[in-house]
XYZ file of C-alpha atoms in Angstrom:
127
model
C -0.002 -0.001 -0.025
C 1.576 3.263 -1.130
C 1.522 6.444 0.775
C -0.890 8.951 -0.769
C -0.437 12.496 0.352
C -3.850 13.767 -0.820
C -6.905 11.561 -0.329
C -9.903 12.465 -2.510
C -13.401 11.273 -3.049
C -16.221 12.501 -5.340
C -19.895 12.697 -4.494
C -23.015 13.570 -6.549
C -25.413 15.878 -4.714
C -28.434 16.836 -6.764
C -27.029 18.261 -9.955
C -23.682 19.225 -8.366
C -20.490 17.217 -8.258
C -18.657 17.570 -4.888
C -14.951 16.833 -4.742
C -13.642 16.334 -1.215
C -9.917 16.174 -0.534
C -7.681 15.906 2.510
C -3.978 16.580 2.498
C -2.375 14.326 5.064
C 0.827 16.414 5.443
C -0.768 19.841 5.945
C -4.113 18.633 7.306
C -6.023 20.784 4.756
C -9.618 19.651 4.242
C -11.175 21.041 1.034
C -14.649 20.842 -0.533
C -14.897 21.946 -4.216
C -18.071 22.123 -6.285
C -17.913 22.868 -9.978
C -14.489 24.426 -9.767
C -15.516 26.661 -6.880
C -13.921 26.189 -3.467
C -16.748 25.915 -0.900
C -14.655 25.068 2.132
C -10.939 24.937 2.726
C -9.407 24.815 6.196
C -6.362 23.492 8.079
C -7.624 21.006 10.647
C -4.318 21.088 12.653
C -4.864 20.305 16.319
C -8.488 21.129 16.787
C -10.519 17.924 16.455
C -14.003 19.274 15.832
C -14.985 21.560 12.952
C -18.375 22.809 11.774
C -19.287 24.989 8.856
C -22.268 26.150 6.845
C -22.083 25.641 3.108
C -24.168 26.838 0.185
C -24.130 24.208 -2.565
C -25.859 24.560 -5.916
C -27.124 27.837 -7.239
C -24.731 30.722 -7.144
C -27.408 33.409 -7.767
C -30.021 33.862 -4.961
C -29.550 30.598 -3.070
C -32.674 29.222 -1.499
C -33.119 27.817 1.975
C -32.806 24.242 0.669
C -29.219 24.934 -0.516
C -27.912 25.393 3.084
C -25.786 22.475 4.195
C -23.909 21.832 7.379
C -20.443 20.224 7.300
C -19.209 18.432 10.421
C -15.675 17.084 10.766
C -14.586 15.107 13.819
C -11.149 13.560 13.700
C -10.208 12.669 17.284
C -9.496 8.841 17.510
C -12.169 8.106 14.795
C -12.539 10.081 11.602
C -16.004 11.354 10.713
C -16.921 13.958 8.120
C -20.631 14.395 7.365
C -22.772 16.675 5.209
C -26.285 17.311 6.337
C -29.152 19.504 5.071
C -30.049 22.217 7.534
C -33.394 23.953 6.935
C -33.772 25.893 10.151
C -32.781 25.728 13.837
C -36.047 24.162 15.112
C -35.837 20.948 13.016
C -32.982 18.443 13.162
C -30.595 18.377 10.195
C -31.231 15.627 7.611
C -28.065 13.545 6.904
C -27.284 13.728 3.183
C -23.809 12.205 2.962
C -22.886 10.112 5.998
C -19.131 9.938 5.252
C -17.286 12.314 2.896
C -13.975 10.473 2.895
C -14.527 6.725 3.311
C -10.784 5.893 3.117
C -10.029 8.072 6.173
C -12.882 6.378 8.128
C -11.635 2.885 7.212
C -8.037 3.702 8.132
C -8.998 5.226 11.479
C -11.171 2.150 12.287
C -8.321 -0.153 11.313
C -5.854 1.723 13.491
C -8.232 1.750 16.480
C -8.914 -2.007 16.186
C -5.122 -2.725 15.739
C -4.248 -0.651 18.836
C -6.997 -2.407 20.802
C -5.852 -5.890 19.893
C -2.127 -5.138 20.468
C -2.949 -3.474 23.809
C -4.978 -6.448 24.887
C -2.225 -8.867 23.923
C 0.361 -6.817 25.799
C -1.872 -6.683 28.859
C -2.435 -10.498 28.751
C 1.289 -11.137 28.381
C 2.067 -8.843 31.337
C -0.579 -10.492 33.470
C 0.656 -13.974 32.595
C 4.260 -13.235 33.532
């Protein structure tokens, strides 16, 4: 398995094509739609990020074009895009995971650390 510096994934949302990328060296998370950068931020050391995005029409966006981006990367990676209509109703989850490869790798690492930690604990208890 080769090291890939930039991990990308493409999603189709309505009539728009979303390109999500994550640079592993600089921790830059970027969402691009139709050549327009909607969100670009260095995640650095803060594990929780939230942002409001307008996806779709560029002229006079309606209420239905408001989306909420949630990124949580402490121990387990999670990046979600949900439709946010107003504050009184809960947001409807549109894309449950924006970067599947990051989620799989974080799950693999967590399971590996748990298994190795359990083996080390059992070896120390047995000796």
